[in-house]
Short mmCIF file of C-alpha atoms in Angstrom, two decimals:
data_model
loop_
_atom_site.label_atom_id
_atom_site.label_comp_id
_atom_site.label_asym_id
_atom_site.label_seq_id
_atom_site.Cartn_x
_atom_site.Cartn_y
_atom_site.Cartn_z
CA UNK A 1 27.21 -7.42 8.24
CA UNK A 2 25.15 -4.48 9.34
CA UNK A 3 23.95 -2.15 6.64
CA UNK A 4 24.28 1.60 6.47
CA UNK A 5 22.89 3.12 9.63
CA UNK A 6 21.36 6.53 9.93
CA UNK A 7 20.06 8.31 12.96
CA UNK A 8 17.82 9.72 13.94
CA UNK A 9 15.19 8.26 11.64
CA UNK A 10 12.89 11.18 12.26
CA UNK A 11 13.91 14.65 13.34
CA UNK A 12 11.70 17.62 14.06
CA UNK A 13 13.23 21.07 14.31
CA UNK A 14 11.79 24.55 14.60
CA UNK A 15 12.85 27.22 12.16
CA UNK A 16 16.22 28.61 13.10
CA UNK A 17 17.43 25.54 14.98
CA UNK A 18 20.27 23.26 13.93
CA UNK A 19 19.85 19.74 12.57
CA UNK A 20 22.55 17.08 12.80
CA UNK A 21 22.13 13.92 10.79
CA UNK A 22 24.46 10.97 11.34
CA UNK A 23 25.50 8.19 9.03
CA UNK A 24 27.57 5.12 9.83
CA UNK A 25 28.74 3.38 6.65
CA UNK A 26 28.83 -0.34 6.16
CA UNK A 27 31.84 -2.12 7.59
CA UNK A 28 34.77 -1.85 5.23
CA UNK A 29 33.32 1.13 3.37
CA UNK A 30 35.27 4.36 3.35
CA UNK A 31 33.22 6.39 0.86
CA UNK A 32 30.09 8.20 2.01
CA UNK A 33 27.49 10.08 -0.04
CA UNK A 34 24.57 12.20 1.03
CA UNK A 35 21.41 12.64 -1.03
CA UNK A 36 18.29 14.65 -0.41
CA UNK A 37 14.76 13.83 -1.50
CA UNK A 38 12.24 16.63 -1.27
CA UNK A 39 8.57 15.63 -0.98
CA UNK A 40 7.30 14.10 -4.23
CA UNK A 41 10.65 14.63 -5.95
CA UNK A 42 13.62 12.49 -6.95
CA UNK A 43 16.88 12.01 -5.11
CA UNK A 44 19.49 14.69 -5.55
CA UNK A 45 23.18 14.26 -4.84
CA UNK A 46 24.56 16.59 -2.19
CA UNK A 47 28.10 15.62 -1.20
CA UNK A 48 30.68 12.86 -1.48
CA UNK A 49 33.23 12.28 1.26
CA UNK A 50 36.08 9.98 2.05
CA UNK A 51 37.65 9.74 5.46
CA UNK A 52 38.59 13.30 6.53
CA UNK A 53 38.13 14.63 2.99
CA UNK A 54 35.31 16.25 1.06
CA UNK A 55 35.68 15.06 -2.52
CA UNK A 56 32.69 16.71 -4.16
CA UNK A 57 30.20 19.09 -2.56
CA UNK A 58 28.71 20.38 -5.80
CA UNK A 59 25.19 19.48 -4.68
CA UNK A 60 25.35 21.22 -1.33
CA UNK A 61 23.49 24.49 -0.86
CA UNK A 62 25.99 27.30 -0.55
CA UNK A 63 24.93 28.36 2.92
CA UNK A 64 23.91 26.66 6.16
CA UNK A 65 24.85 23.13 5.03
CA UNK A 66 28.08 21.33 5.88
CA UNK A 67 29.29 17.75 6.01
CA UNK A 68 32.17 15.89 7.56
CA UNK A 69 33.47 12.35 7.78
CA UNK A 70 36.06 12.24 10.56
CA UNK A 71 38.73 9.62 10.99
CA UNK A 72 36.73 8.10 13.81
CA UNK A 73 32.97 8.06 14.05
CA UNK A 74 30.06 8.61 11.71
CA UNK A 75 29.64 11.07 8.91
CA UNK A 76 27.65 14.15 9.93
CA UNK A 77 25.41 16.32 7.77
CA UNK A 78 24.79 19.57 9.58
CA UNK A 79 22.11 22.09 8.70
CA UNK A 80 22.25 25.39 10.53
CA UNK A 81 19.28 27.73 10.98
CA UNK A 82 16.84 25.35 9.34
CA UNK A 83 13.97 26.66 7.24
CA UNK A 84 10.76 24.94 6.15
CA UNK A 85 12.24 24.24 2.72
CA UNK A 86 14.82 21.96 4.36
CA UNK A 87 12.07 19.48 5.22
CA UNK A 88 12.99 16.36 3.27
CA UNK A 89 14.32 12.84 3.52
CA UNK A 90 18.11 12.73 3.72
CA UNK A 91 19.74 9.51 2.61
CA UNK A 92 23.26 8.41 3.17
CA UNK A 93 25.02 5.79 1.05
CA UNK A 94 28.39 4.12 1.30
CA UNK A 95 30.66 2.17 -1.00
CA UNK A 96 33.98 0.35 -0.87
CA UNK A 97 37.22 1.84 -2.06
CA UNK A 98 38.43 -1.17 -4.02
CA UNK A 99 36.91 -0.16 -7.34
CA UNK A 100 33.49 -1.71 -6.95
CA UNK A 101 30.84 0.92 -7.31
CA UNK A 102 27.65 -0.30 -5.77
CA UNK A 103 26.32 2.20 -3.30
CA UNK A 104 24.34 0.89 -0.38
CA UNK A 105 21.80 3.24 1.10
CA UNK A 106 20.63 3.74 4.63
CA UNK A 107 16.98 4.07 5.66
CA UNK A 108 17.14 7.84 5.65
CA UNK A 109 16.44 10.62 8.13
CA UNK A 110 13.16 12.43 7.69
CA UNK A 111 13.59 16.04 8.72
CA UNK A 112 10.53 18.11 9.45
CA UNK A 113 10.91 21.81 10.07
CA UNK A 114 7.99 23.43 11.83
CA UNK H 1 27.01 11.06 -17.12
CA UNK H 2 24.69 9.98 -19.93
CA UNK H 3 21.01 10.82 -19.78
CA UNK H 4 18.50 8.00 -19.54
CA UNK H 5 14.86 7.80 -20.58
CA UNK H 6 12.35 5.54 -18.83
CA UNK H 7 8.57 5.24 -19.04
CA UNK H 8 6.97 6.99 -16.06
CA UNK H 9 4.86 4.03 -15.03
CA UNK H 10 4.19 0.37 -15.74
CA UNK H 11 1.87 -2.33 -14.47
CA UNK H 12 2.57 -6.01 -14.02
CA UNK H 13 0.52 -8.95 -12.81
CA UNK H 14 1.86 -10.84 -9.84
CA UNK H 15 3.85 -13.89 -10.90
CA UNK H 16 4.54 -12.57 -14.37
CA UNK H 17 7.80 -11.14 -15.63
CA UNK H 18 8.25 -7.41 -15.37
CA UNK H 19 10.35 -5.92 -18.19
CA UNK H 20 11.47 -2.37 -17.53
CA UNK H 21 13.08 -0.57 -20.47
CA UNK H 22 15.68 2.17 -20.43
CA UNK H 23 17.10 4.19 -23.28
CA UNK H 24 20.61 5.59 -23.02
CA UNK H 25 21.51 6.46 -26.58
CA UNK H 26 24.43 8.75 -25.64
CA UNK H 27 26.20 6.22 -23.45
CA UNK H 28 29.99 6.24 -23.68
CA UNK H 29 32.23 3.20 -23.97
CA UNK H 30 33.35 3.32 -20.33
CA UNK H 31 29.91 3.93 -18.82
CA UNK H 32 28.02 1.23 -16.97
CA UNK H 33 24.27 0.77 -16.67
CA UNK H 34 23.06 0.59 -13.05
CA UNK H 35 19.61 -0.18 -11.73
CA UNK H 36 18.31 0.83 -8.32
CA UNK H 37 14.83 0.79 -6.86
CA UNK H 38 13.10 2.68 -4.10
CA UNK H 39 10.26 1.03 -2.29
CA UNK H 40 7.87 3.56 -0.82
CA UNK H 41 10.33 6.20 0.45
CA UNK H 42 12.78 3.68 1.86
CA UNK H 43 16.45 4.06 0.97
CA UNK H 44 17.23 3.11 -2.64
CA UNK H 45 18.29 -0.48 -3.15
CA UNK H 46 20.97 -1.57 -5.57
CA UNK H 47 19.71 -4.22 -8.02
CA UNK H 48 22.24 -4.91 -10.73
CA UNK H 49 24.70 -3.31 -13.12
CA UNK H 50 26.47 -4.16 -16.36
CA UNK H 51 28.77 -2.84 -19.05
CA UNK H 52 27.93 -4.71 -22.24
CA UNK H 53 27.24 -8.33 -21.36
CA UNK H 54 23.92 -9.50 -20.00
CA UNK H 55 23.97 -9.95 -16.25
CA UNK H 56 21.89 -11.99 -13.84
CA UNK H 57 21.76 -12.15 -10.07
CA UNK H 58 19.33 -13.35 -7.46
CA UNK H 59 17.13 -10.29 -7.91
CA UNK H 60 16.97 -9.66 -11.64
CA UNK H 61 18.45 -9.93 -15.10
CA UNK H 62 19.87 -7.08 -17.13
CA UNK H 63 19.78 -7.26 -20.91
CA UNK H 64 21.90 -4.68 -22.75
CA UNK H 65 21.54 -4.31 -26.51
CA UNK H 66 24.58 -4.89 -28.66
CA UNK H 67 24.92 -1.18 -29.49
CA UNK H 68 24.48 -0.41 -25.75
CA UNK H 69 21.93 2.29 -26.47
CA UNK H 70 19.21 0.62 -24.45
CA UNK H 71 18.70 -1.98 -21.79
CA UNK H 72 15.93 -3.91 -20.05
CA UNK H 73 15.68 -4.90 -16.43
CA UNK H 74 13.78 -8.15 -16.00
CA UNK H 75 12.14 -9.25 -12.76
CA UNK H 76 11.31 -12.84 -13.72
CA UNK H 77 8.44 -13.45 -11.30
CA UNK H 78 7.17 -10.16 -9.95
CA UNK H 79 5.63 -10.08 -6.49
CA UNK H 80 3.64 -7.39 -4.71
CA UNK H 81 6.81 -6.47 -2.84
CA UNK H 82 8.44 -5.46 -6.13
CA UNK H 83 6.13 -2.46 -6.35
CA UNK H 84 8.59 0.44 -6.36
CA UNK H 85 10.18 3.20 -8.42
CA UNK H 86 12.96 1.76 -10.57
CA UNK H 87 15.86 3.95 -11.61
CA UNK H 88 18.16 3.32 -14.56
CA UNK H 89 21.44 5.21 -14.12
CA UNK H 90 24.37 5.40 -16.51
CA UNK H 91 27.74 6.37 -15.14
CA UNK H 92 31.44 5.68 -15.24
CA UNK H 93 31.93 2.61 -13.13
CA UNK H 94 35.61 1.82 -12.90
CA UNK H 95 36.35 3.01 -9.42
CA UNK H 96 36.99 6.47 -8.11
CA UNK H 97 34.28 9.05 -8.18
CA UNK H 98 30.88 7.55 -7.68
CA UNK H 99 28.04 10.09 -7.72
CA UNK H 100 24.64 8.74 -8.76
CA UNK H 101 22.33 10.99 -10.78
CA UNK H 102 18.73 9.86 -10.36
CA UNK H 103 16.09 10.65 -12.94
CA UNK H 104 12.35 10.27 -12.46
CA UNK H 105 12.44 6.49 -12.84
CA UNK H 106 9.63 4.08 -13.66
CA UNK H 107 6.92 3.52 -11.11
CA UNK H 108 6.15 -0.20 -11.28
CA UNK H 109 2.86 -1.37 -9.83
CA UNK H 110 2.49 -5.12 -9.33
CA UNK H 111 -1.11 -6.15 -8.88
CA UNK H 112 -2.70 -9.42 -7.79
#
């Protein structure tokens, strides 16, 4: 059973460009979570999605950031007009919907904004 | 979710047991104790969780005090590969909403 997959693993963008981060949950998982880890800091929750629904986006910056988890395909975290402060590791996690609560994390995408 | 308190760092000799404490004095009756670890900027790894009974799996043991105000994660025979930041997280665990709130964790260094 493949784990949570994220791509790309490393992404370099210039200021003002768009960044798209993809996350494929584990097989059988329908809940996806995105977390951000700034350099030398802890992980911070960003958004929680189920298929086609955003359940909680309380950790998402108000502007430039959006997330989706379509019926088919991976979850996408989209950052428009990136700035240097967006440079961080972005981790995706997934969990089952049967009441068990372990979240399994992907390897992360390291975004560098130049 | 309840706040947890962990020591910022600990050392352990390879082959010895590593005992990582966590205080969660404001835990509620329906909140579980979860442990995750992050090895050198990899994705966090789930270790174990429990409600009030002690738990053991292939990775570790979790000892929760009777009043549930504190717990200890035990790595019975620490190896160099167990060097990581360990996070103790307390949250409602009976399905549904599932956000994890990470604190600063304990940085465990296992040395030869």
